[in-house]
mmCIF file of C-alpha atoms in Angstrom:
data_model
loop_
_atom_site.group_PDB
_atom_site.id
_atom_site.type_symbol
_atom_site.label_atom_id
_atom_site.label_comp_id
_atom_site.label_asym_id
_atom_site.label_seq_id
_atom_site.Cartn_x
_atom_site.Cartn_y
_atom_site.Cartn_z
ATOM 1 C CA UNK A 1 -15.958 45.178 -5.614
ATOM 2 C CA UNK A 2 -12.659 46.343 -4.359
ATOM 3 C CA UNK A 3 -9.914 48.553 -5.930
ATOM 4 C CA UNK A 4 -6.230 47.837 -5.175
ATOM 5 C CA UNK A 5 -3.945 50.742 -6.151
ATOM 6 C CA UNK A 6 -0.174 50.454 -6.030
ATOM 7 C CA UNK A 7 2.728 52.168 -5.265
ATOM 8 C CA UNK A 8 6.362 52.499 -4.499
ATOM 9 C CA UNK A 9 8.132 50.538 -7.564
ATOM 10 C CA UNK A 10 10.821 51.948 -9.527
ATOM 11 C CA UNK A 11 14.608 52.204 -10.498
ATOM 12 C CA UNK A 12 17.183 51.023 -7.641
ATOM 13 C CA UNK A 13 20.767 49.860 -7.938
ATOM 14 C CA UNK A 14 21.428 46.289 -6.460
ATOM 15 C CA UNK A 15 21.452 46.320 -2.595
ATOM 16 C CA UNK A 16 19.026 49.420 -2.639
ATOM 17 C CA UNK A 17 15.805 49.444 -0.894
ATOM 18 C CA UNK A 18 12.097 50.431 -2.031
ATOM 19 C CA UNK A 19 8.831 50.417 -0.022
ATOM 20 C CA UNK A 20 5.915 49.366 -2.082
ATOM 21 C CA UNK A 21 2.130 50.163 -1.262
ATOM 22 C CA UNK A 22 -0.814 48.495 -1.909
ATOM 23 C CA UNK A 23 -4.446 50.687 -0.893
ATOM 24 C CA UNK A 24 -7.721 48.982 -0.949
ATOM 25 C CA UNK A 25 -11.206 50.740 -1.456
ATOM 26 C CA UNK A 26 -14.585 49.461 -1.873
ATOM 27 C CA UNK A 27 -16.265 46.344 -0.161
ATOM 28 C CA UNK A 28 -13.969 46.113 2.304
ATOM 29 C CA UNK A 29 -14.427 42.937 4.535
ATOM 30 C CA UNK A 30 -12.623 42.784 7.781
ATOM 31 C CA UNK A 31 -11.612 39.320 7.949
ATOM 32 C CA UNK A 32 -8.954 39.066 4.406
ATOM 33 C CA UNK A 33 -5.421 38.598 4.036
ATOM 34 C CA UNK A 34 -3.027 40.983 1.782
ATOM 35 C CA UNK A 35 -0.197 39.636 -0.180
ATOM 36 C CA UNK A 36 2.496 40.663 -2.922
ATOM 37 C CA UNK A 37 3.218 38.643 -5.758
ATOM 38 C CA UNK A 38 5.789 39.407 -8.365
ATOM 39 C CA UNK A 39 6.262 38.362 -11.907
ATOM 40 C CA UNK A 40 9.808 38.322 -13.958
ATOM 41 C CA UNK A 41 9.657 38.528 -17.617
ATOM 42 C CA UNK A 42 8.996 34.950 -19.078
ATOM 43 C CA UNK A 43 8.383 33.657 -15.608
ATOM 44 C CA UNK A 44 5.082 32.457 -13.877
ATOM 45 C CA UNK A 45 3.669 34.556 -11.333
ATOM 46 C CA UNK A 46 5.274 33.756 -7.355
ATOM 47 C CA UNK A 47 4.356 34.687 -4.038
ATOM 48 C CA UNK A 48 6.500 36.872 -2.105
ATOM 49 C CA UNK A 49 4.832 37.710 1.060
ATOM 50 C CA UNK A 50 1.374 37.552 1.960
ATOM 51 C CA UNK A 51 0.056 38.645 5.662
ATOM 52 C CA UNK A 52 -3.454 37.488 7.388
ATOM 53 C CA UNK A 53 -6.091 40.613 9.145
ATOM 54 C CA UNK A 54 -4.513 39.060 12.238
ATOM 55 C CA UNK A 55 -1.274 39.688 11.425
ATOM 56 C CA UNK A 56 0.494 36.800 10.468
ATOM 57 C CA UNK A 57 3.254 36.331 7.877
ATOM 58 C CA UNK A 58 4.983 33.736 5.386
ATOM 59 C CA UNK A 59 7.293 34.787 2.736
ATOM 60 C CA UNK A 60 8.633 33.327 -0.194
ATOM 61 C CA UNK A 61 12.459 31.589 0.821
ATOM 62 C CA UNK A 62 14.002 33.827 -1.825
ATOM 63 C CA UNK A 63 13.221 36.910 0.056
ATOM 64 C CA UNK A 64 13.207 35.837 3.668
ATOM 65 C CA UNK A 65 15.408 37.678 6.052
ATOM 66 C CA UNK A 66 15.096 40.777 3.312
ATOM 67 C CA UNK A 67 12.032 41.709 2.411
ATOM 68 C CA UNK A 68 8.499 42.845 5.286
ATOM 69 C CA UNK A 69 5.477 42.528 4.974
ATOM 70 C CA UNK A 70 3.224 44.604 6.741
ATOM 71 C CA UNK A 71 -0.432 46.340 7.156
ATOM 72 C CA UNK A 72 -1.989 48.845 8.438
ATOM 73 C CA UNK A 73 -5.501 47.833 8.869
ATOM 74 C CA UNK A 74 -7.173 51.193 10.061
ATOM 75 C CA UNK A 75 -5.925 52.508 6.083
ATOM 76 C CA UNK A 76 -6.517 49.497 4.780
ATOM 77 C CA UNK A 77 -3.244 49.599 3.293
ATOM 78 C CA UNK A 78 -0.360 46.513 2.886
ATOM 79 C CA UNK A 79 3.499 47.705 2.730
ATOM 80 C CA UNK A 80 6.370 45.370 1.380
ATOM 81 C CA UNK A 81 9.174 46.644 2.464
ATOM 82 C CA UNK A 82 12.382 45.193 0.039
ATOM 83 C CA UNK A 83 16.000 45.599 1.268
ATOM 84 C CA UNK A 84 19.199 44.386 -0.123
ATOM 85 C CA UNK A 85 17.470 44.093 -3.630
ATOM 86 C CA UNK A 86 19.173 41.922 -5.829
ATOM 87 C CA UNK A 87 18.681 41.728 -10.388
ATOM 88 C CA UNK A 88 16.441 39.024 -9.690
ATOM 89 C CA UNK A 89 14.436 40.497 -7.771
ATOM 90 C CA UNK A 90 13.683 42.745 -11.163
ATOM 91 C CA UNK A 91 9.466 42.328 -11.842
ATOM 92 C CA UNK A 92 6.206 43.695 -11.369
ATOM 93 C CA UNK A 93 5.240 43.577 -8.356
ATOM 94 C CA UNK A 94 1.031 42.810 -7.863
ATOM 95 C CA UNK A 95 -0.656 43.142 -4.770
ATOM 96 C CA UNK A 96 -3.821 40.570 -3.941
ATOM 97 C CA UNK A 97 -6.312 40.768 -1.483
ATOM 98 C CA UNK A 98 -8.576 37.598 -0.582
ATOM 99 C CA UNK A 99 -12.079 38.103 1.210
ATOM 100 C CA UNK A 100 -14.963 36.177 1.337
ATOM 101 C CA UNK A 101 -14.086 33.478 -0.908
ATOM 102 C CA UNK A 102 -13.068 35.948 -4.016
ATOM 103 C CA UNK A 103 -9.131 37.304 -4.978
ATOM 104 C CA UNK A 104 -8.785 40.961 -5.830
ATOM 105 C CA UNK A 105 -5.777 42.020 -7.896
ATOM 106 C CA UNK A 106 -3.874 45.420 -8.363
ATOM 107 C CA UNK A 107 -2.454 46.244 -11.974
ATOM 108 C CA UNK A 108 1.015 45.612 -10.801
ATOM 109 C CA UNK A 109 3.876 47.919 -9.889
ATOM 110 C CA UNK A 110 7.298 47.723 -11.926
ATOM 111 C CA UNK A 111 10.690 46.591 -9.850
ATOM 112 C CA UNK A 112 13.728 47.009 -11.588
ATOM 113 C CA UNK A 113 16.855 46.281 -9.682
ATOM 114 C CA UNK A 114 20.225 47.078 -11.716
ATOM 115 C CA UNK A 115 23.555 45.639 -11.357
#
């Protein structure tokens, strides 16, 4: 099993910035990739950014050019990094972490950008 705890969401005015955080514990498999995912209120579930053990990225196009992914694999640990935040960029905010054929998914961390 594996345990993804997140952290970093909150309140931030529009063209704030927040860091989010995403740990991982347990059966921890080197070879994974770590991604964030974010879900507005009566919306499906998206990718935002998503990053490989080896380091490479893709990001949703909304968020290109604003918003980092990045990991530090020695914690275990994925960062989004989210700049000139925008309303609809308001939703929880879920980290996943793939390995050996089986998703992992944190309980989500609340975004809310106001205007």
């Amino acid at each position: 099993q594996v345990q993804l705890v997140e952290s970093g969401g909150g309140l931030v005015q529009t063209g704030g910035s927040l860091r989010l955080s995403c740990a991982a514990s347990g059966r921890i498999f080197i070879i994974n990739s770590m991604g964030w995912y974010r879900q507005a209120s009566g919306k499906q579930r998206e990718l935002v950014a998503r990053i490989s053990s080896s380091g490479s990225t893709n990001y949703a196009d909304s968020v290109k050019g604003r918003f980092t992914i990045s990991r530090d694999n020695a914690k275990n640990t994925v960062y989004l990094y989210m700049n000139s935040l925008k309303p609809e960029d308001t939703a929880v905010y879920y980290c996943r972490r793939s390995q050996d054929g089986i998703d992992y998914w944190g309980k989500g961390t609340l975004v809310t950008v106001s205007s």
